[in-house]
């Protein structure tokens, strides 16, 4: 319990610095064994160094293999690469882990507790696209290629099953569209069934076609435990499940590779409220809990999460986006006061 972990802290843009400061304050109050290497990225880094993803930031993550990241504004314009895509590629972050758990009861669903594992590097997001010219129209037809490899599918599906074993999850559902996309989705499903067979007796498994899965998620989300799926389906379904439990403001996400984990809120920089002291820091706080679980400090993560959930459920000192009047600091103080 005494080893300290160094974590690259990227405060980010917009509301990023205030919600990451709040999170660091909470972690310190809880006695988390973390030290911070502060680095910049996004617009903050463009303004200071002319590069949205400076080498120093990449070098820090290479060393620490752990990062807690505030939202980043990707500069619009030629010559700037998407920071999130660049990080995924650089560190081969093949699994995107998105939990969705009901915290604020009395909403549409009170018993959601599921985890989506989205393949993060392949599928339709590999960027192999082209136009076909027909007659005088250079953009007459557009084509996008979906790439699924057995290795890519297997590592993310195995990650989901291993996660289930480690965290006592009962069932993994492989979500696909193999009835239509027989090659790419077929390979994902075939690989899913092969990996599932290895875990028979330890983790239950089934498979569902993505459209049927989407309908069932909005009708009976409590029936799902874990979902593993390809990049595009995971992107869409994980925002859908965030919506089932109160929106993006409460949702964390982790990007995991064999060596590196980058943890963040799912929401963006919220430019409309930046600098006003009213942002909700919950998503980054929950991302920090994911980081603690990743480094096997599960008990500490549960302690912090319990304080967050209790504060939210009481609804006395919560931020405006969820119907309260508290500012970021006041809410953070209330969570800290609830740490046991
Ligand atoms: P957004 O998530 O920043 O904001 C959408 C709405 O939600 C806004 O009304 C905002 O005020 C509110 N909101 C978001 N987070 C909140 C919080 N913690 N507390 C209270 N209210 C919150 O989405 P957007 O406006 O589409 O994007 C703004 C910028 O963020 C863009 O530059 C985009 O590229 C970037 N972005 C970054 C990431 C990331 O770094 N992971 C993710 C999404 C968007």
PDB file of C-alpha atoms in Angstrom, residues 100-318:
ATOM      1  CA  UNK A 100     -22.499   3.215 -16.668  1.00  0.00           C
ATOM      2  CA  UNK A 101     -23.975   2.961 -13.200  1.00  0.00           C
ATOM      3  CA  UNK A 102     -27.089   4.606 -11.774  1.00  0.00           C
ATOM      4  CA  UNK A 103     -26.075   7.067  -9.085  1.00  0.00           C
ATOM      5  CA  UNK A 104     -28.948   9.534  -9.038  1.00  0.00           C
ATOM      6  CA  UNK A 105     -31.980   7.370  -8.445  1.00  0.00           C
ATOM      7  CA  UNK A 106     -35.494   8.465  -9.315  1.00  0.00           C
ATOM      8  CA  UNK A 107     -34.549   8.948 -12.955  1.00  0.00           C
ATOM      9  CA  UNK A 108     -35.611   6.676 -15.751  1.00  0.00           C
ATOM     10  CA  UNK A 109     -33.637   3.641 -14.552  1.00  0.00           C
ATOM     11  CA  UNK A 110     -32.564   2.875 -11.011  1.00  0.00           C
ATOM     12  CA  UNK A 111     -30.609  -0.349 -11.475  1.00  0.00           C
ATOM     13  CA  UNK A 112     -28.152   0.170 -14.295  1.00  0.00           C
ATOM     14  CA  UNK A 113     -24.690  -1.188 -13.582  1.00  0.00           C
ATOM     15  CA  UNK A 114     -22.895  -2.171 -16.747  1.00  0.00           C
ATOM     16  CA  UNK A 115     -19.520  -1.779 -18.406  1.00  0.00           C
ATOM     17  CA  UNK A 116     -18.905  -1.329 -22.123  1.00  0.00           C
ATOM     18  CA  UNK A 117     -15.532  -2.328 -23.544  1.00  0.00           C
ATOM     19  CA  UNK A 118     -15.097  -0.701 -26.929  1.00  0.00           C
ATOM     20  CA  UNK A 119     -12.376  -1.750 -29.352  1.00  0.00           C
ATOM     21  CA  UNK A 120     -10.396   1.448 -29.755  1.00  0.00           C
ATOM     22  CA  UNK A 121      -7.973   1.023 -32.655  1.00  0.00           C
ATOM     23  CA  UNK A 122      -9.644  -0.789 -35.574  1.00  0.00           C
ATOM     24  CA  UNK A 123     -13.068  -1.088 -37.214  1.00  0.00           C
ATOM     25  CA  UNK A 124     -14.370   1.788 -39.279  1.00  0.00           C
ATOM     26  CA  UNK A 125     -12.090   4.237 -37.468  1.00  0.00           C
ATOM     27  CA  UNK A 126      -8.836   3.143 -39.129  1.00  0.00           C
ATOM     28  CA  UNK A 127      -9.193   6.090 -41.520  1.00  0.00           C
ATOM     29  CA  UNK A 128      -9.021   4.166 -44.810  1.00  0.00           C
ATOM     30  CA  UNK A 129     -11.401   6.258 -46.907  1.00  0.00           C
ATOM     31  CA  UNK A 130     -11.592   7.500 -50.453  1.00  0.00           C
ATOM     32  CA  UNK A 131     -13.834   9.136 -53.004  1.00  0.00           C
ATOM     33  CA  UNK A 132     -14.610   7.691 -56.392  1.00  0.00           C
ATOM     34  CA  UNK A 133     -15.070  10.119 -59.264  1.00  0.00           C
ATOM     35  CA  UNK A 134     -18.030   9.455 -61.531  1.00  0.00           C
ATOM     36  CA  UNK A 135     -18.370  11.676 -64.575  1.00  0.00           C
ATOM     37  CA  UNK A 136     -17.655  15.263 -63.518  1.00  0.00           C
ATOM     38  CA  UNK A 137     -18.381  14.667 -59.823  1.00  0.00           C
ATOM     39  CA  UNK A 138     -15.142  13.930 -57.901  1.00  0.00           C
ATOM     40  CA  UNK A 139     -17.147  13.034 -54.785  1.00  0.00           C
ATOM     41  CA  UNK A 140     -19.764  10.894 -56.483  1.00  0.00           C
ATOM     42  CA  UNK A 141     -19.095   7.889 -54.232  1.00  0.00           C
ATOM     43  CA  UNK A 142     -17.368   7.652 -50.848  1.00  0.00           C
ATOM     44  CA  UNK A 143     -15.902   4.473 -49.410  1.00  0.00           C
ATOM     45  CA  UNK A 144     -14.749   3.679 -45.853  1.00  0.00           C
ATOM     46  CA  UNK A 145     -13.033   0.419 -44.995  1.00  0.00           C
ATOM     47  CA  UNK A 146     -13.678  -1.412 -41.715  1.00  0.00           C
ATOM     48  CA  UNK A 147     -10.679  -3.401 -40.551  1.00  0.00           C
ATOM     49  CA  UNK A 148     -11.033  -6.166 -37.976  1.00  0.00           C
ATOM     50  CA  UNK A 149      -8.026  -8.357 -37.267  1.00  0.00           C
ATOM     51  CA  UNK A 150      -8.112 -11.587 -35.284  1.00  0.00           C
ATOM     52  CA  UNK A 151      -5.323 -10.236 -33.047  1.00  0.00           C
ATOM     53  CA  UNK A 152      -7.089  -6.903 -32.538  1.00  0.00           C
ATOM     54  CA  UNK A 153     -10.427  -8.543 -31.781  1.00  0.00           C
ATOM     55  CA  UNK A 154      -8.907 -11.167 -29.512  1.00  0.00           C
ATOM     56  CA  UNK A 155      -6.955  -8.776 -27.297  1.00  0.00           C
ATOM     57  CA  UNK A 156      -9.956  -6.538 -26.569  1.00  0.00           C
ATOM     58  CA  UNK A 157     -12.368  -9.451 -26.061  1.00  0.00           C
ATOM     59  CA  UNK A 158      -9.862 -11.187 -23.782  1.00  0.00           C
ATOM     60  CA  UNK A 159      -9.457  -7.911 -21.876  1.00  0.00           C
ATOM     61  CA  UNK A 160     -13.242  -7.845 -21.312  1.00  0.00           C
ATOM     62  CA  UNK A 161     -13.326 -11.432 -20.023  1.00  0.00           C
ATOM     63  CA  UNK A 162     -10.290 -10.885 -17.794  1.00  0.00           C
ATOM     64  CA  UNK A 163     -11.942  -7.732 -16.430  1.00  0.00           C
ATOM     65  CA  UNK A 164     -15.078  -9.777 -15.704  1.00  0.00           C
ATOM     66  CA  UNK A 165     -13.078 -12.391 -13.791  1.00  0.00           C
ATOM     67  CA  UNK A 166     -11.150  -9.795 -11.822  1.00  0.00           C
ATOM     68  CA  UNK A 167     -14.127  -7.636 -10.915  1.00  0.00           C
ATOM     69  CA  UNK A 168     -16.714 -10.339 -10.327  1.00  0.00           C
ATOM     70  CA  UNK A 169     -18.803  -9.516 -13.373  1.00  0.00           C
ATOM     71  CA  UNK A 170     -21.074 -12.381 -14.388  1.00  0.00           C
ATOM     72  CA  UNK A 171     -21.683 -12.066 -18.104  1.00  0.00           C
ATOM     73  CA  UNK A 172     -20.023 -10.647 -21.205  1.00  0.00           C
ATOM     74  CA  UNK A 173     -22.206  -9.952 -24.252  1.00  0.00           C
ATOM     75  CA  UNK A 174     -20.400  -9.820 -27.596  1.00  0.00           C
ATOM     76  CA  UNK A 175     -22.212  -7.210 -29.716  1.00  0.00           C
ATOM     77  CA  UNK A 176     -21.855  -7.354 -33.511  1.00  0.00           C
ATOM     78  CA  UNK A 177     -23.574  -7.090 -36.910  1.00  0.00           C
ATOM     79  CA  UNK A 178     -22.287 -10.361 -38.361  1.00  0.00           C
ATOM     80  CA  UNK A 179     -25.597 -11.105 -40.084  1.00  0.00           C
ATOM     81  CA  UNK A 180     -24.854  -8.331 -42.609  1.00  0.00           C
ATOM     82  CA  UNK A 181     -21.110  -7.637 -42.383  1.00  0.00           C
ATOM     83  CA  UNK A 182     -20.156 -11.271 -42.638  1.00  0.00           C
ATOM     84  CA  UNK A 183     -16.393 -10.783 -42.928  1.00  0.00           C
ATOM     85  CA  UNK A 184     -15.375  -8.002 -40.509  1.00  0.00           C
ATOM     86  CA  UNK A 185     -18.177  -8.445 -37.957  1.00  0.00           C
ATOM     87  CA  UNK A 186     -18.159 -12.189 -38.588  1.00  0.00           C
ATOM     88  CA  UNK A 187     -14.513 -12.372 -37.548  1.00  0.00           C
ATOM     89  CA  UNK A 188     -15.230 -10.345 -34.408  1.00  0.00           C
ATOM     90  CA  UNK A 189     -18.096 -12.683 -33.468  1.00  0.00           C
ATOM     91  CA  UNK A 190     -16.106 -15.831 -34.281  1.00  0.00           C
ATOM     92  CA  UNK A 191     -13.227 -14.579 -32.124  1.00  0.00           C
ATOM     93  CA  UNK A 192     -15.677 -13.624 -29.371  1.00  0.00           C
ATOM     94  CA  UNK A 193     -17.164 -17.107 -29.287  1.00  0.00           C
ATOM     95  CA  UNK A 194     -13.707 -18.719 -29.206  1.00  0.00           C
ATOM     96  CA  UNK A 195     -12.534 -16.549 -26.299  1.00  0.00           C
ATOM     97  CA  UNK A 196     -15.872 -17.044 -24.483  1.00  0.00           C
ATOM     98  CA  UNK A 197     -15.398 -20.839 -24.691  1.00  0.00           C
ATOM     99  CA  UNK A 198     -12.108 -20.504 -22.808  1.00  0.00           C
ATOM    100  CA  UNK A 199     -13.918 -18.766 -19.939  1.00  0.00           C
ATOM    101  CA  UNK A 200     -16.864 -21.191 -19.810  1.00  0.00           C
ATOM    102  CA  UNK A 201     -17.755 -21.967 -16.204  1.00  0.00           C
ATOM    103  CA  UNK A 202     -16.111 -18.749 -14.975  1.00  0.00           C
ATOM    104  CA  UNK A 203     -17.873 -16.035 -16.979  1.00  0.00           C
ATOM    105  CA  UNK A 204     -21.215 -16.438 -18.762  1.00  0.00           C
ATOM    106  CA  UNK A 205     -21.414 -15.114 -22.286  1.00  0.00           C
ATOM    107  CA  UNK A 206     -23.848 -14.501 -25.087  1.00  0.00           C
ATOM    108  CA  UNK A 207     -23.935 -12.476 -28.271  1.00  0.00           C
ATOM    109  CA  UNK A 208     -26.373  -9.927 -29.659  1.00  0.00           C
ATOM    110  CA  UNK A 209     -26.864  -8.080 -32.903  1.00  0.00           C
ATOM    111  CA  UNK A 210     -26.191  -4.383 -32.329  1.00  0.00           C
ATOM    112  CA  UNK A 211     -29.652  -3.081 -33.330  1.00  0.00           C
ATOM    113  CA  UNK A 212     -31.448  -5.525 -31.028  1.00  0.00           C
ATOM    114  CA  UNK A 213     -28.931  -4.667 -28.314  1.00  0.00           C
ATOM    115  CA  UNK A 214     -29.668  -0.919 -28.677  1.00  0.00           C
ATOM    116  CA  UNK A 215     -33.385  -1.537 -28.234  1.00  0.00           C
ATOM    117  CA  UNK A 216     -32.909  -3.777 -25.229  1.00  0.00           C
ATOM    118  CA  UNK A 217     -30.522  -1.255 -23.652  1.00  0.00           C
ATOM    119  CA  UNK A 218     -33.177   1.443 -23.613  1.00  0.00           C
ATOM    120  CA  UNK A 219     -35.915  -0.937 -22.461  1.00  0.00           C
ATOM    121  CA  UNK A 220     -34.164  -3.200 -19.942  1.00  0.00           C
ATOM    122  CA  UNK A 221     -30.609  -1.945 -19.342  1.00  0.00           C
ATOM    123  CA  UNK A 222     -30.456  -3.752 -16.002  1.00  0.00           C
ATOM    124  CA  UNK A 223     -30.191  -7.035 -17.911  1.00  0.00           C
ATOM    125  CA  UNK A 224     -26.708  -6.181 -19.183  1.00  0.00           C
ATOM    126  CA  UNK A 225     -23.522  -6.723 -17.242  1.00  0.00           C
ATOM    127  CA  UNK A 226     -20.631  -6.258 -19.699  1.00  0.00           C
ATOM    128  CA  UNK A 227     -20.623  -5.574 -23.431  1.00  0.00           C
ATOM    129  CA  UNK A 228     -17.637  -5.918 -25.734  1.00  0.00           C
ATOM    130  CA  UNK A 229     -17.951  -4.552 -29.257  1.00  0.00           C
ATOM    131  CA  UNK A 230     -16.198  -2.977 -32.232  1.00  0.00           C
ATOM    132  CA  UNK A 231     -15.129   0.663 -32.432  1.00  0.00           C
ATOM    133  CA  UNK A 232     -18.156   2.399 -34.037  1.00  0.00           C
ATOM    134  CA  UNK A 233     -20.801   0.387 -32.170  1.00  0.00           C
ATOM    135  CA  UNK A 234     -18.934   0.945 -28.891  1.00  0.00           C
ATOM    136  CA  UNK A 235     -18.708   4.676 -29.533  1.00  0.00           C
ATOM    137  CA  UNK A 236     -22.475   4.950 -30.032  1.00  0.00           C
ATOM    138  CA  UNK A 237     -23.640   2.471 -27.384  1.00  0.00           C
ATOM    139  CA  UNK A 238     -21.397   3.941 -24.684  1.00  0.00           C
ATOM    140  CA  UNK A 239     -22.887   7.422 -25.139  1.00  0.00           C
ATOM    141  CA  UNK A 240     -26.331   5.821 -25.127  1.00  0.00           C
ATOM    142  CA  UNK A 241     -25.616   4.114 -21.801  1.00  0.00           C
ATOM    143  CA  UNK A 242     -24.237   7.388 -20.354  1.00  0.00           C
ATOM    144  CA  UNK A 243     -27.590   8.904 -21.212  1.00  0.00           C
ATOM    145  CA  UNK A 244     -29.361   6.117 -19.296  1.00  0.00           C
ATOM    146  CA  UNK A 245     -27.610   7.107 -16.065  1.00  0.00           C
ATOM    147  CA  UNK A 246     -27.720  10.889 -16.095  1.00  0.00           C
ATOM    148  CA  UNK A 247     -25.588  12.137 -18.955  1.00  0.00           C
ATOM    149  CA  UNK A 248     -21.975  12.735 -19.865  1.00  0.00           C
ATOM    150  CA  UNK A 249     -21.256  14.935 -16.812  1.00  0.00           C
ATOM    151  CA  UNK A 250     -21.156  11.862 -14.590  1.00  0.00           C
ATOM    152  CA  UNK A 251     -19.364   9.460 -16.937  1.00  0.00           C
ATOM    153  CA  UNK A 252     -15.681   8.522 -16.838  1.00  0.00           C
ATOM    154  CA  UNK A 253     -13.760   6.627 -19.498  1.00  0.00           C
ATOM    155  CA  UNK A 254     -10.466   4.754 -19.507  1.00  0.00           C
ATOM    156  CA  UNK A 255      -8.224   4.036 -22.467  1.00  0.00           C
ATOM    157  CA  UNK A 256      -6.169   0.959 -21.752  1.00  0.00           C
ATOM    158  CA  UNK A 257      -3.216  -0.674 -23.499  1.00  0.00           C
ATOM    159  CA  UNK A 258      -0.861  -3.454 -22.416  1.00  0.00           C
ATOM    160  CA  UNK A 259       1.437  -0.934 -20.770  1.00  0.00           C
ATOM    161  CA  UNK A 260      -0.396   2.350 -20.397  1.00  0.00           C
ATOM    162  CA  UNK A 261      -3.703   3.627 -19.064  1.00  0.00           C
ATOM    163  CA  UNK A 262      -5.141   7.097 -19.725  1.00  0.00           C
ATOM    164  CA  UNK A 263      -8.159   8.105 -17.652  1.00  0.00           C
ATOM    165  CA  UNK A 264     -10.530  10.966 -18.374  1.00  0.00           C
ATOM    166  CA  UNK A 265     -14.017  12.410 -18.249  1.00  0.00           C
ATOM    167  CA  UNK A 266     -16.129  11.678 -21.274  1.00  0.00           C
ATOM    168  CA  UNK A 267     -17.386  15.268 -21.614  1.00  0.00           C
ATOM    169  CA  UNK A 268     -15.559  18.141 -23.301  1.00  0.00           C
ATOM    170  CA  UNK A 269     -14.124  21.482 -22.200  1.00  0.00           C
ATOM    171  CA  UNK A 270     -17.548  23.113 -21.616  1.00  0.00           C
ATOM    172  CA  UNK A 271     -16.459  26.548 -22.937  1.00  0.00           C
ATOM    173  CA  UNK A 272     -19.856  28.036 -21.995  1.00  0.00           C
ATOM    174  CA  UNK A 273     -19.157  27.657 -18.261  1.00  0.00           C
ATOM    175  CA  UNK A 274     -15.338  27.747 -18.182  1.00  0.00           C
ATOM    176  CA  UNK A 275     -13.895  30.085 -15.544  1.00  0.00           C
ATOM    177  CA  UNK A 276     -17.193  30.411 -13.664  1.00  0.00           C
ATOM    178  CA  UNK A 277     -16.401  27.897 -10.922  1.00  0.00           C
ATOM    179  CA  UNK A 278     -19.598  25.926 -11.513  1.00  0.00           C
ATOM    180  CA  UNK A 279     -18.367  22.846 -13.436  1.00  0.00           C
ATOM    181  CA  UNK A 280     -19.202  19.411 -12.130  1.00  0.00           C
ATOM    182  CA  UNK A 281     -15.940  17.543 -11.386  1.00  0.00           C
ATOM    183  CA  UNK A 282     -17.636  14.146 -10.838  1.00  0.00           C
ATOM    184  CA  UNK A 283     -16.644  12.522 -14.150  1.00  0.00           C
ATOM    185  CA  UNK A 284     -12.924  13.239 -13.636  1.00  0.00           C
ATOM    186  CA  UNK A 285     -13.198  12.114 -10.008  1.00  0.00           C
ATOM    187  CA  UNK A 286     -14.729   8.820 -11.196  1.00  0.00           C
ATOM    188  CA  UNK A 287     -11.994   8.531 -13.850  1.00  0.00           C
ATOM    189  CA  UNK A 288      -9.470   8.851 -11.019  1.00  0.00           C
ATOM    190  CA  UNK A 289     -11.284   5.969  -9.269  1.00  0.00           C
ATOM    191  CA  UNK A 290     -10.854   3.894 -12.456  1.00  0.00           C
ATOM    192  CA  UNK A 291      -7.144   4.745 -12.342  1.00  0.00           C
ATOM    193  CA  UNK A 292      -6.943   3.567  -8.723  1.00  0.00           C
ATOM    194  CA  UNK A 293      -8.631   0.265  -9.669  1.00  0.00           C
ATOM    195  CA  UNK A 294      -6.178  -0.097 -12.567  1.00  0.00           C
ATOM    196  CA  UNK A 295      -3.251   0.094 -10.121  1.00  0.00           C
ATOM    197  CA  UNK A 296      -5.074  -2.294  -7.785  1.00  0.00           C
ATOM    198  CA  UNK A 297      -6.105   0.153  -5.084  1.00  0.00           C
ATOM    199  CA  UNK A 298      -9.701  -1.079  -5.301  1.00  0.00           C
ATOM    200  CA  UNK A 299     -10.590  -0.384  -1.668  1.00  0.00           C
ATOM    201  CA  UNK A 300      -9.471   3.230  -1.912  1.00  0.00           C
ATOM    202  CA  UNK A 301     -11.413   3.663  -5.161  1.00  0.00           C
ATOM    203  CA  UNK A 302     -14.552   2.291  -3.496  1.00  0.00           C
ATOM    204  CA  UNK A 303     -14.082   4.626  -0.517  1.00  0.00           C
ATOM    205  CA  UNK A 304     -13.850   7.672  -2.771  1.00  0.00           C
ATOM    206  CA  UNK A 305     -16.711   6.521  -5.015  1.00  0.00           C
ATOM    207  CA  UNK A 306     -18.929   5.937  -1.989  1.00  0.00           C
ATOM    208  CA  UNK A 307     -18.324   9.526  -0.798  1.00  0.00           C
ATOM    209  CA  UNK A 308     -19.118  10.877  -4.289  1.00  0.00           C
ATOM    210  CA  UNK A 309     -22.295   8.803  -4.596  1.00  0.00           C
ATOM    211  CA  UNK A 310     -23.506   9.759  -1.111  1.00  0.00           C
ATOM    212  CA  UNK A 311     -23.001  13.461  -1.871  1.00  0.00           C
ATOM    213  CA  UNK A 312     -24.836  13.151  -5.176  1.00  0.00           C
ATOM    214  CA  UNK A 313     -27.709  11.128  -3.713  1.00  0.00           C
ATOM    215  CA  UNK A 314     -28.282  13.624  -0.923  1.00  0.00           C
ATOM    216  CA  UNK A 315     -28.587  16.329  -3.647  1.00  0.00           C
ATOM    217  CA  UNK A 316     -27.919  19.060  -1.083  1.00  0.00           C
ATOM    218  CA  UNK A 317     -24.527  20.233  -2.264  1.00  0.00           C
ATOM    219  CA  UNK A 318     -24.456  19.430  -5.969  1.00  0.00           C
TER     220      UNK A 318
END
